[in-house]
CSV table of C-alpha atoms in Angstrom, one decimal:
chain,number,residue,atom,x,y,z
A,147,MET,CA,-23.5,-44.6,-13.5
A,148,THR,CA,-20.1,-44.5,-12.0
A,149,TYR,CA,-18.3,-41.9,-10.9
A,150,ASP,CA,-16.5,-40.7,-13.9
A,151,GLU,CA,-20.1,-40.7,-15.7
A,152,THR,CA,-21.4,-39.0,-12.6
A,153,ILE,CA,-18.6,-36.2,-12.9
A,154,ALA,CA,-19.3,-35.9,-16.7
A,155,TRP,CA,-23.1,-35.7,-16.5
A,156,LEU,CA,-22.2,-32.3,-13.8
A,157,VAL,CA,-19.6,-31.1,-16.2
A,158,GLY,CA,-21.6,-31.3,-19.0
A,159,LEU,CA,-24.5,-28.8,-17.2
A,160,GLU,CA,-21.8,-26.6,-16.5
A,161,ALA,CA,-20.9,-27.1,-20.3
A,162,THR,CA,-24.5,-26.3,-21.0
A,163,ARG,CA,-26.0,-23.7,-19.0
A,164,GLY,CA,-23.0,-22.0,-17.4
A,165,TRP,CA,-24.2,-19.5,-14.8
A,166,ASP,CA,-27.6,-18.4,-14.4
A,167,LEU,CA,-28.2,-16.8,-10.9
A,168,LYS,CA,-31.4,-17.2,-9.3
A,169,LEU,CA,-32.6,-19.2,-6.3
A,170,GLU,CA,-36.2,-20.4,-6.8
A,171,ARG,CA,-35.0,-23.8,-8.8
A,172,MET,CA,-32.7,-24.3,-5.5
A,173,ARG,CA,-35.5,-23.8,-3.0
A,174,ASP,CA,-38.2,-26.0,-5.5
A,175,ALA,CA,-35.2,-28.9,-5.6
A,176,LEU,CA,-34.5,-28.8,-1.8
A,177,ALA,CA,-38.0,-29.0,-0.4
A,178,ARG,CA,-38.3,-32.0,-3.1
A,179,LEU,CA,-35.8,-33.5,-1.1
A,180,GLY,CA,-36.8,-33.2,2.2
A,181,SER,CA,-35.3,-29.9,2.9
A,182,PRO,CA,-31.6,-31.4,4.2
A,183,GLU,CA,-30.5,-27.7,5.0
A,184,ARG,CA,-32.9,-26.7,7.9
A,185,ARG,CA,-31.3,-30.5,9.7
A,186,TYR,CA,-28.5,-28.4,10.9
A,187,PRO,CA,-26.8,-25.0,11.9
A,188,ALA,CA,-24.9,-23.4,8.6
A,189,VAL,CA,-22.7,-19.9,8.0
A,190,LEU,CA,-22.3,-18.3,5.2
A,191,ILE,CA,-18.7,-16.7,3.8
A,192,ALA,CA,-18.7,-14.4,0.7
A,193,GLY,CA,-15.9,-12.2,-0.4
A,194,THR,CA,-14.0,-11.1,-3.4
A,195,ASN,CA,-11.0,-12.9,-1.8
A,196,GLY,CA,-10.3,-14.9,1.6
A,197,LYS,CA,-13.8,-16.2,1.7
A,198,GLY,CA,-12.0,-20.1,0.6
A,199,SER,CA,-9.3,-19.9,3.4
A,200,THR,CA,-11.7,-17.9,5.7
A,201,ALA,CA,-13.7,-20.9,5.8
A,202,ALA,CA,-11.1,-23.3,5.4
A,203,MET,CA,-9.7,-22.0,9.1
A,204,ALA,CA,-13.2,-21.7,11.0
A,205,HIS,CA,-13.7,-25.4,9.5
A,206,ALA,CA,-10.3,-26.7,11.5
A,207,ALA,CA,-10.5,-24.6,14.4
A,208,LEU,CA,-13.8,-26.3,15.0
A,209,GLY,CA,-12.2,-29.6,13.9
A,210,ALA,CA,-9.3,-29.0,16.6
A,211,ALA,CA,-12.1,-28.2,19.4
A,212,GLY,CA,-14.0,-32.0,18.5
A,213,ARG,CA,-16.9,-30.3,16.2
A,214,ARG,CA,-18.4,-32.6,13.6
A,215,THR,CA,-18.3,-29.5,10.9
A,216,GLY,CA,-18.9,-30.0,6.9
A,217,LEU,CA,-17.0,-27.8,5.0
A,218,TYR,CA,-18.3,-26.6,1.4
A,219,THR,CA,-15.6,-24.8,-1.1
A,220,SER,CA,-15.1,-24.1,-4.8
A,221,PRO,CA,-13.8,-24.5,-7.2
A,222,HIS,CA,-11.8,-27.9,-6.4
A,223,LEU,CA,-7.8,-27.8,-7.9
A,224,VAL,CA,-8.0,-31.4,-9.0
A,225,HIS,CA,-10.5,-33.8,-7.7
A,226,PHE,CA,-14.3,-33.1,-7.7
A,227,THR,CA,-14.3,-34.4,-3.8
A,228,GLU,CA,-12.0,-31.6,-2.4
A,229,ARG,CA,-15.2,-29.0,-2.8
A,230,ILE,CA,-17.0,-31.7,0.3
A,231,ARG,CA,-15.5,-32.4,3.4
A,232,ILE,CA,-16.6,-33.7,6.4
A,233,ARG,CA,-14.2,-33.3,9.4
A,234,ASP,CA,-10.5,-34.1,7.6
A,235,ALA,CA,-12.3,-36.3,4.8
A,236,GLU,CA,-13.1,-35.8,1.5
A,237,ILE,CA,-16.7,-36.8,0.4
A,238,ALA,CA,-16.6,-40.6,-0.7
A,239,ARG,CA,-16.6,-40.8,-4.7
A,240,ASP,CA,-19.5,-43.6,-3.8
A,241,ASP,CA,-21.4,-40.7,-2.1
A,242,VAL,CA,-20.9,-38.6,-5.3
A,243,VAL,CA,-22.4,-41.2,-7.3
A,244,ARG,CA,-25.4,-42.3,-4.8
A,245,LEU,CA,-26.3,-38.9,-3.9
A,246,ALA,CA,-26.3,-37.5,-7.6
A,247,GLU,CA,-28.4,-40.2,-8.6
A,248,LYS,CA,-30.9,-39.1,-5.5
A,249,ILE,CA,-30.6,-35.8,-6.9
A,250,ARG,CA,-31.9,-37.1,-10.6
A,251,SER,CA,-34.4,-39.7,-9.3
A,252,THR,CA,-36.2,-37.0,-7.4
A,253,VAL,CA,-35.7,-33.5,-9.3
A,254,ASP,CA,-36.0,-32.4,-12.9
A,255,VAL,CA,-32.6,-31.1,-13.1
A,256,GLU,CA,-32.7,-31.1,-17.0
A,257,GLY,CA,-36.3,-29.8,-16.8
A,258,THR,CA,-35.8,-26.8,-14.3
A,259,GLY,CA,-32.1,-25.9,-15.5
A,260,LEU,CA,-30.0,-26.3,-12.9
A,261,THR,CA,-26.7,-25.2,-13.3
A,262,PHE,CA,-23.5,-27.2,-12.4
A,263,PHE,CA,-23.0,-25.0,-9.1
A,264,GLU,CA,-26.9,-25.5,-8.0
A,265,VAL,CA,-26.9,-29.4,-8.6
A,266,THR,CA,-23.1,-29.4,-6.4
A,267,THR,CA,-24.6,-27.2,-4.0
A,268,LEU,CA,-28.0,-29.6,-3.5
A,269,LEU,CA,-24.9,-32.5,-3.1
A,270,ALA,CA,-23.0,-30.7,-0.6
A,271,LEU,CA,-26.6,-30.0,1.6
A,272,LEU,CA,-27.7,-33.5,1.3
A,273,ALA,CA,-24.4,-35.0,2.1
A,274,PHE,CA,-24.3,-32.6,5.3
A,275,ALA,CA,-27.2,-34.0,6.6
A,276,GLU,CA,-26.2,-37.3,6.3
A,277,ALA,CA,-23.2,-37.0,8.1
A,278,ALA,CA,-25.3,-35.2,10.8
A,279,VAL,CA,-22.9,-32.2,11.2
A,280,ASP,CA,-23.0,-30.1,14.2
A,281,LEU,CA,-22.6,-27.2,11.5
A,282,ALA,CA,-21.9,-26.1,7.8
A,283,VAL,CA,-19.2,-23.8,6.5
A,284,LEU,CA,-20.3,-22.6,3.0
A,285,GLU,CA,-17.9,-20.7,0.7
A,286,VAL,CA,-20.3,-18.5,-1.2
A,287,GLY,CA,-19.7,-19.0,-4.8
A,288,LEU,CA,-20.2,-16.0,-7.0
A,289,GLY,CA,-21.8,-12.9,-5.5
A,290,GLY,CA,-23.9,-13.4,-2.3
A,291,ARG,CA,-27.3,-12.6,-2.8
A,292,LEU,CA,-28.4,-15.0,-5.9
A,293,ASP,CA,-25.9,-17.4,-5.5
A,294,ALA,CA,-26.9,-21.0,-4.6
A,295,THR,CA,-25.4,-21.5,-1.5
A,296,ASN,CA,-28.0,-18.7,-0.2
A,297,VAL,CA,-30.8,-20.8,0.4
A,298,VAL,CA,-29.4,-21.8,3.5
A,299,GLU,CA,-30.2,-19.7,6.7
A,300,PRO,CA,-27.2,-18.8,8.1
A,301,ILE,CA,-26.6,-18.2,12.3
A,302,ALA,CA,-23.8,-15.9,10.9
A,303,SER,CA,-22.2,-14.6,8.0
A,304,ALA,CA,-19.1,-13.0,6.9
A,305,VAL,CA,-17.6,-10.9,4.0
A,306,THR,CA,-13.8,-11.3,3.9
A,307,ALA,CA,-13.1,-8.3,1.1
A,308,ILE,CA,-14.4,-6.4,-1.9
A,309,ASP,CA,-12.6,-5.6,-5.0
A,310,TYR,CA,-13.7,-6.0,-8.5
A,311,ASP,CA,-14.2,-9.0,-10.1
A,312,HIS,CA,-17.0,-10.7,-11.5
A,313,GLU,CA,-18.5,-7.3,-12.6
A,314,ASP,CA,-21.0,-8.7,-15.5
A,315,TRP,CA,-22.5,-10.5,-12.7
A,316,LEU,CA,-22.4,-8.0,-10.0
A,317,GLY,CA,-22.2,-4.7,-11.3
A,318,ASP,CA,-19.0,-2.2,-12.0
A,319,THR,CA,-18.9,-0.2,-8.8
A,320,LEU,CA,-17.4,-1.3,-5.6
A,321,ALA,CA,-20.7,-1.0,-3.7
A,322,ASP,CA,-22.7,-2.6,-6.6
A,323,ILE,CA,-20.5,-5.5,-5.6
A,324,ALA,CA,-20.8,-4.8,-2.0
A,325,ARG,CA,-24.5,-4.9,-2.1
A,326,GLU,CA,-24.8,-8.3,-4.2
A,327,LYS,CA,-22.1,-9.7,-1.2
A,328,ALA,CA,-24.3,-8.2,1.5
A,329,GLY,CA,-27.4,-11.0,0.4
A,330,VAL,CA,-25.5,-13.3,2.7
A,331,MET,CA,-26.9,-10.9,5.8
A,332,ARG,CA,-29.8,-12.1,7.6
A,333,PRO,CA,-31.9,-10.0,10.1
A,334,GLY,CA,-30.6,-10.0,13.8
A,335,ARG,CA,-28.1,-12.5,13.1
A,336,PRO,CA,-24.3,-11.2,13.6
A,337,VAL,CA,-22.1,-10.7,10.2
A,338,VAL,CA,-18.2,-10.1,10.6
A,339,LEU,CA,-16.6,-7.8,7.8
A,340,GLY,CA,-13.1,-8.2,7.2
A,341,PRO,CA,-10.8,-5.6,7.8
A,342,GLY,CA,-9.7,-2.8,5.1
A,343,ILE,CA,-12.6,-2.8,3.0
A,344,ALA,CA,-12.3,0.1,0.9
A,345,ALA,CA,-15.1,3.0,2.2
A,346,PRO,CA,-17.5,2.6,-0.5
A,347,ALA,CA,-18.0,-0.9,-0.5
A,348,ARG,CA,-17.8,-0.9,3.8
A,349,GLU,CA,-20.4,2.0,3.2
A,350,ALA,CA,-22.8,0.2,0.7
A,351,LEU,CA,-22.2,-3.1,3.5
A,352,LEU,CA,-23.4,-1.1,6.4
A,353,GLU,CA,-26.2,0.3,4.7
A,354,GLN,CA,-27.7,-2.9,3.9
A,355,ALA,CA,-27.0,-4.3,7.5
A,356,ALA,CA,-28.8,-1.5,9.1
A,357,ARG,CA,-31.5,-1.8,6.1
A,358,ILE,CA,-32.2,-5.6,7.5
A,359,GLY,CA,-31.2,-5.4,11.0
A,360,ALA,CA,-28.2,-7.6,10.7
A,361,ARG,CA,-25.8,-7.1,13.7
A,362,VAL,CA,-22.0,-6.0,12.4
A,363,VAL,CA,-19.1,-7.1,13.7
A,364,GLU,CA,-15.9,-5.5,12.1
A,365,VAL,CA,-12.4,-6.5,12.4
A,366,LYS,CA,-10.0,-4.1,12.5
A,367,GLU,CA,-7.0,-3.6,10.8
A,368,ASP,CA,-4.7,-4.7,13.4
A,369,ALA,CA,-6.2,-7.8,14.6
A,370,ALA,CA,-4.2,-9.6,12.3
A,371,ALA,CA,-0.9,-8.8,14.4
A,372,SER,CA,-2.2,-11.3,17.1
A,373,VAL,CA,-2.8,-14.2,15.2
A,374,HIS,CA,0.2,-16.7,15.6
A,375,ALA,CA,2.0,-19.9,14.1
A,376,LEU,CA,-0.3,-19.9,10.9
A,377,ALA,CA,0.2,-22.7,8.9
A,378,LEU,CA,-0.8,-20.4,6.0
A,379,SER,CA,1.5,-17.4,4.5
A,380,GLY,CA,1.2,-14.2,4.1
A,381,ASP,CA,-0.3,-11.3,5.9
A,382,HIS,CA,-3.5,-11.5,3.9
A,383,MET,CA,-3.9,-15.0,5.3
A,384,ARG,CA,-3.3,-13.2,9.1
A,385,ARG,CA,-6.0,-10.9,8.3
A,386,ASN,CA,-8.8,-14.2,6.9
A,387,ALA,CA,-7.4,-15.8,10.5
A,388,ALA,CA,-9.1,-12.5,12.3
A,389,VAL,CA,-11.8,-13.1,10.2
A,390,ALA,CA,-12.2,-16.7,10.8
A,391,GLY,CA,-11.7,-16.0,14.6
A,392,SER,CA,-14.2,-13.2,15.3
A,393,LEU,CA,-16.9,-15.8,12.9
A,394,LEU,CA,-16.4,-18.2,15.3
A,395,GLU,CA,-16.9,-16.0,18.3
A,396,VAL,CA,-20.3,-15.1,16.9
A,397,ILE,CA,-21.2,-18.8,15.9
A,398,GLY,CA,-20.5,-19.5,19.4
A,399,ALA,CA,-22.5,-16.8,21.1
A,400,ALA,CA,-25.6,-17.7,18.9
A,401,GLU,CA,-25.1,-21.5,19.4
A,402,PRO,CA,-23.2,-22.1,22.2
A,403,ARG,CA,-22.8,-25.7,21.9
A,404,LEU,CA,-20.4,-24.9,18.9
A,405,ALA,CA,-18.2,-22.6,21.2
A,406,ILE,CA,-14.5,-23.5,21.5
A,407,ASP,CA,-11.5,-22.2,23.2
A,408,ALA,CA,-8.7,-20.0,22.2
A,409,ALA,CA,-6.7,-23.3,22.4
A,410,ALA,CA,-8.8,-25.0,19.7
A,411,LEU,CA,-8.7,-22.0,17.6
A,412,ALA,CA,-4.5,-22.0,18.0
A,413,ARG,CA,-4.6,-25.3,17.1
A,414,GLY,CA,-6.7,-24.7,14.1
A,415,LEU,CA,-5.0,-22.2,12.7
A,416,ARG,CA,-1.4,-23.8,12.9
A,417,THR,CA,-2.6,-27.1,11.1
A,418,VAL,CA,-4.9,-25.8,8.4
A,419,ARG,CA,-4.7,-27.0,4.8
A,420,TRP,CA,-5.9,-24.7,1.9
A,421,PRO,CA,-3.4,-25.9,-0.9
A,422,GLY,CA,-2.9,-23.9,-3.9
A,423,ARG,CA,-2.3,-20.7,-1.7
A,424,LEU,CA,1.3,-19.5,-1.5
A,425,ALA,CA,2.3,-23.4,-1.4
A,426,VAL,CA,5.5,-24.8,-2.2
A,427,VAL,CA,5.0,-28.1,-4.0
A,428,HIS,CA,8.9,-28.6,-5.2
A,429,ALA,CA,11.7,-28.1,-3.4
A,430,ALA,CA,14.6,-27.7,-6.2
A,431,PRO,CA,13.9,-25.4,-7.5
A,432,ARG,CA,11.3,-23.9,-5.0
A,433,VAL,CA,8.3,-23.8,-7.3
A,434,ILE,CA,5.2,-21.9,-5.2
A,435,VAL,CA,1.4,-21.9,-6.6
A,436,ASP,CA,-0.6,-19.5,-5.9
A,437,GLY,CA,-4.3,-18.9,-7.0
A,438,ALA,CA,-4.5,-15.4,-7.3
A,439,HIS,CA,-6.8,-14.8,-9.8
A,440,ASN,CA,-7.6,-10.8,-9.6
A,441,VAL,CA,-5.7,-7.5,-8.7
A,442,GLN,CA,-6.1,-8.0,-5.3
A,443,GLY,CA,-5.1,-11.0,-5.0
A,444,VAL,CA,-2.0,-10.3,-6.6
A,445,LEU,CA,-1.5,-7.2,-4.8
A,446,ALA,CA,-1.3,-9.8,-1.5
A,447,LEU,CA,0.7,-12.4,-3.2
A,448,ARG,CA,3.8,-9.7,-4.6
A,449,ALA,CA,3.4,-8.4,-0.7
A,450,ALA,CA,3.7,-11.9,0.6
A,451,LEU,CA,6.1,-13.6,-1.8
A,452,PRO,CA,9.7,-12.5,-0.5
A,453,ALA,CA,8.6,-14.4,2.8
A,454,VAL,CA,8.3,-17.3,0.6
A,455,ALA,CA,10.6,-17.3,-2.3
A,456,GLY,CA,13.3,-15.3,-0.6
A,457,ALA,CA,14.3,-11.7,-2.0
A,458,GLY,CA,15.5,-12.1,-5.6
A,459,PRO,CA,13.6,-12.2,-8.4
A,460,VAL,CA,11.4,-15.6,-9.5
A,461,ARG,CA,10.8,-17.0,-12.9
A,462,LEU,CA,7.3,-16.5,-13.5
A,463,LEU,CA,4.6,-19.2,-15.1
A,464,PHE,CA,1.4,-17.6,-15.7
A,465,SER,CA,-1.7,-18.2,-17.4
A,466,ALA,CA,-5.6,-16.2,-16.8
A,467,LEU,CA,-8.8,-16.3,-18.1
A,468,ARG,CA,-10.5,-14.3,-20.2
A,469,ASP,CA,-13.1,-12.4,-18.3
A,470,LYS,CA,-10.1,-11.2,-15.4
A,471,HIS,CA,-8.0,-8.2,-15.3
A,472,TRP,CA,-5.6,-10.1,-16.4
A,473,ARG,CA,-3.2,-7.7,-18.4
A,474,GLU,CA,-3.6,-5.5,-15.0
A,475,MET,CA,-2.4,-9.0,-13.1
A,476,ALA,CA,0.4,-9.0,-15.7
A,477,GLU,CA,1.9,-5.8,-15.2
A,478,LEU,CA,1.9,-6.1,-11.6
A,479,LEU,CA,3.7,-9.4,-11.7
A,480,GLN,CA,6.2,-8.8,-14.0
A,481,PRO,CA,8.5,-6.4,-12.0
A,482,VAL,CA,9.3,-9.9,-9.6
A,483,ALA,CA,10.1,-11.5,-12.8
A,484,ARG,CA,13.4,-12.6,-14.2
A,485,GLU,CA,11.6,-14.0,-16.9
A,486,VAL,CA,8.2,-15.2,-17.7
A,487,VAL,CA,6.3,-18.2,-19.4
A,488,VAL,CA,2.6,-18.2,-20.2
A,489,THR,CA,0.6,-21.3,-20.7
A,490,GLU,CA,-2.9,-22.0,-21.7
A,491,VAL,CA,-5.5,-23.7,-19.2
A,492,GLY,CA,-8.2,-24.1,-22.1
A,493,GLY,CA,-11.6,-23.8,-22.0
A,494,LYS,CA,-14.1,-21.2,-22.9
A,495,ARG,CA,-12.6,-19.1,-20.7
A,496,GLY,CA,-9.1,-19.9,-20.9
A,497,LEU,CA,-6.5,-17.1,-22.7
A,498,SER,CA,-4.3,-18.5,-25.6
A,499,GLY,CA,-0.7,-18.4,-25.1
A,500,SER,CA,-0.2,-15.3,-28.0
A,501,GLU,CA,-2.8,-13.3,-26.4
A,502,LEU,CA,-0.9,-13.8,-22.7
A,503,ALA,CA,2.1,-12.7,-24.2
A,504,GLY,CA,0.8,-10.1,-25.8
A,505,GLY,CA,-0.2,-8.5,-22.1
A,506,PHE,CA,3.6,-8.2,-21.1
A,507,ARG,CA,6.0,-5.8,-21.8
A,508,PRO,CA,7.8,-5.8,-25.3
A,509,ALA,CA,11.3,-5.7,-23.8
A,510,ALA,CA,10.9,-9.0,-22.1
A,511,PRO,CA,8.7,-10.4,-24.2
A,512,PRO,CA,7.5,-14.1,-22.4
A,513,ARG,CA,8.2,-17.4,-23.6
A,514,VAL,CA,4.8,-19.7,-24.9
A,515,ILE,CA,5.1,-23.2,-23.5
A,516,VAL,CA,1.8,-25.5,-23.4
A,517,PRO,CA,0.3,-27.1,-21.8
A,518,PRO,CA,0.7,-26.5,-18.3
A,519,ALA,CA,3.0,-29.6,-17.5
A,520,ALA,CA,5.3,-29.0,-20.0
A,521,ALA,CA,5.8,-25.5,-19.2
A,522,LEU,CA,6.6,-26.5,-15.4
A,523,SER,CA,9.0,-29.7,-16.3
A,524,THR,CA,11.3,-27.1,-18.5
A,525,LEU,CA,11.0,-24.9,-15.8
A,526,ILE,CA,12.3,-27.3,-13.6
A,527,ALA,CA,15.1,-28.5,-15.7
A,528,GLU,CA,16.2,-25.4,-17.3
A,529,ASP,CA,17.4,-23.9,-13.5
A,530,ARG,CA,17.2,-25.6,-10.0
A,531,ASP,CA,18.3,-22.8,-7.8
A,532,THR,CA,15.9,-19.9,-9.0
A,533,PRO,CA,12.2,-20.2,-7.3
A,534,VAL,CA,9.3,-20.8,-9.8
A,535,LEU,CA,6.1,-18.7,-9.3
A,536,VAL,CA,3.0,-20.1,-11.0
A,537,THR,CA,-0.3,-18.1,-10.8
A,538,GLY,CA,-2.8,-16.1,-12.2
A,539,SER,CA,-5.8,-18.6,-12.4
A,540,LEU,CA,-6.7,-21.7,-10.2
A,541,PHE,CA,-7.4,-23.7,-12.8
A,542,LEU,CA,-3.5,-23.4,-13.9
A,543,VAL,CA,-2.5,-24.2,-10.3
A,544,GLY,CA,-4.8,-27.0,-10.2
A,545,ARG,CA,-3.2,-28.4,-13.5
A,546,ILE,CA,0.5,-28.1,-12.1
A,547,TYR,CA,-0.8,-29.8,-8.8
A,548,ALA,CA,-2.6,-32.7,-11.0
A,549,GLU,CA,0.9,-33.2,-12.7
A,550,LEU,CA,2.8,-33.3,-9.6
A,551,MET,CA,0.2,-35.7,-7.6
A,552,GLU,CA,0.7,-37.9,-10.2
A,553,ARG,CA,4.4,-38.0,-10.0
A,554,ALA,CA,4.1,-38.5,-6.4
A,555,GLY,CA,1.5,-40.6,-6.4
A,556,ALA,CA,-0.5,-38.7,-4.0
A,557,PRO,CA,-4.2,-39.4,-4.6
A,558,SER,CA,-5.6,-35.8,-2.9
A,559,VAL,CA,-4.0,-32.2,-2.7
A,560,TYR,CA,-4.4,-32.8,1.1
A,561,ASP,CA,-2.1,-35.5,0.8
A,562,PHE,CA,0.5,-34.5,-1.3
A,563,VAL,CA,3.9,-33.9,-0.3
A,564,PRO,CA,6.6,-31.9,-2.0
A,565,PRO,CA,9.1,-33.4,-3.2
A,566,GLY,CA,12.4,-33.0,-1.0
A,567,ALA,CA,10.0,-32.1,1.9
A,568,ALA,CA,10.1,-34.8,4.6
């Protein structure tokens, strides 16, 4: 198969099977593939929000210390290869094709019912084994207990934050959600808990840790104040950086060869790239994209926005998925918006423009402009001075990156330089 055919095959798995949270298929597939996940140590990072940025920061700091580290995150913004990185490089497309074919020829993917995310996780674990990484940093996809990443035996884990999201899969209370995410804990291994976790969730996490004998390291609320010169904007990112720092400490204690010094941590935090989170992608007007897709994420975005967009109102470009608390998100975002434009990201989970418009106050009805590229072009052409905020879905952020990358000729979100920047 070609690369495009391989991606089409993977996407087809998602379209036909969706989510089906079980670990037995993964364990059997890994055994057939020679148990690649046992050839290197790994860490698991779970959480409603902040797990991807925490993983990216830990990966960057380890790289700054000269460690050969693999990073697995989801979803991708534009290209599938963003999901799997070894050091600073995305996985090569040829390797995606080759490893996917290895999986197809070794495992009965169709017969076993392996999902898109499961096959992608297999691909990442194989890639890290081939690259002989010193450590794999794995962002949990959904929950923790039954997530495909949870087939590894981590030397340490982290839970960054707990809030309402994916309730159909994880439960209707914060305690239920926390118990699912606590599945990344292991007996006798350290688990880092992020600051400010709500009491019911924190209690559930501590109870689970005590039940299995995991060693808890709690990051305090004021730990973020010690984080300086962070490449990512917002107090929530400083909190995530504090989690990454604590996670690196326990990693170094568990595996002394992976220990890094304060200088490497500082370099990693100063240079980390995590596109799509309070990122400025256009200069005039200033266009800010943020992947906030739940209430907790939007609250963090609102708190951080003035430092990036200035004190005045913004023009909001918004879209969301129907299984999110999008009406609450819209309610929180409308006060910071001078005007609202809604657009559509498509797919089975995407909301129509008319549905989205109905989530905003009738006194200031939004315009509906589709597709996202047309909405962005309209907002840029109409006003070169008032900032534009693009948020509500990582899928929307990805569409905006794709449009701007095509204009700039950038092959990757990690290579993209906003127009008007250096």
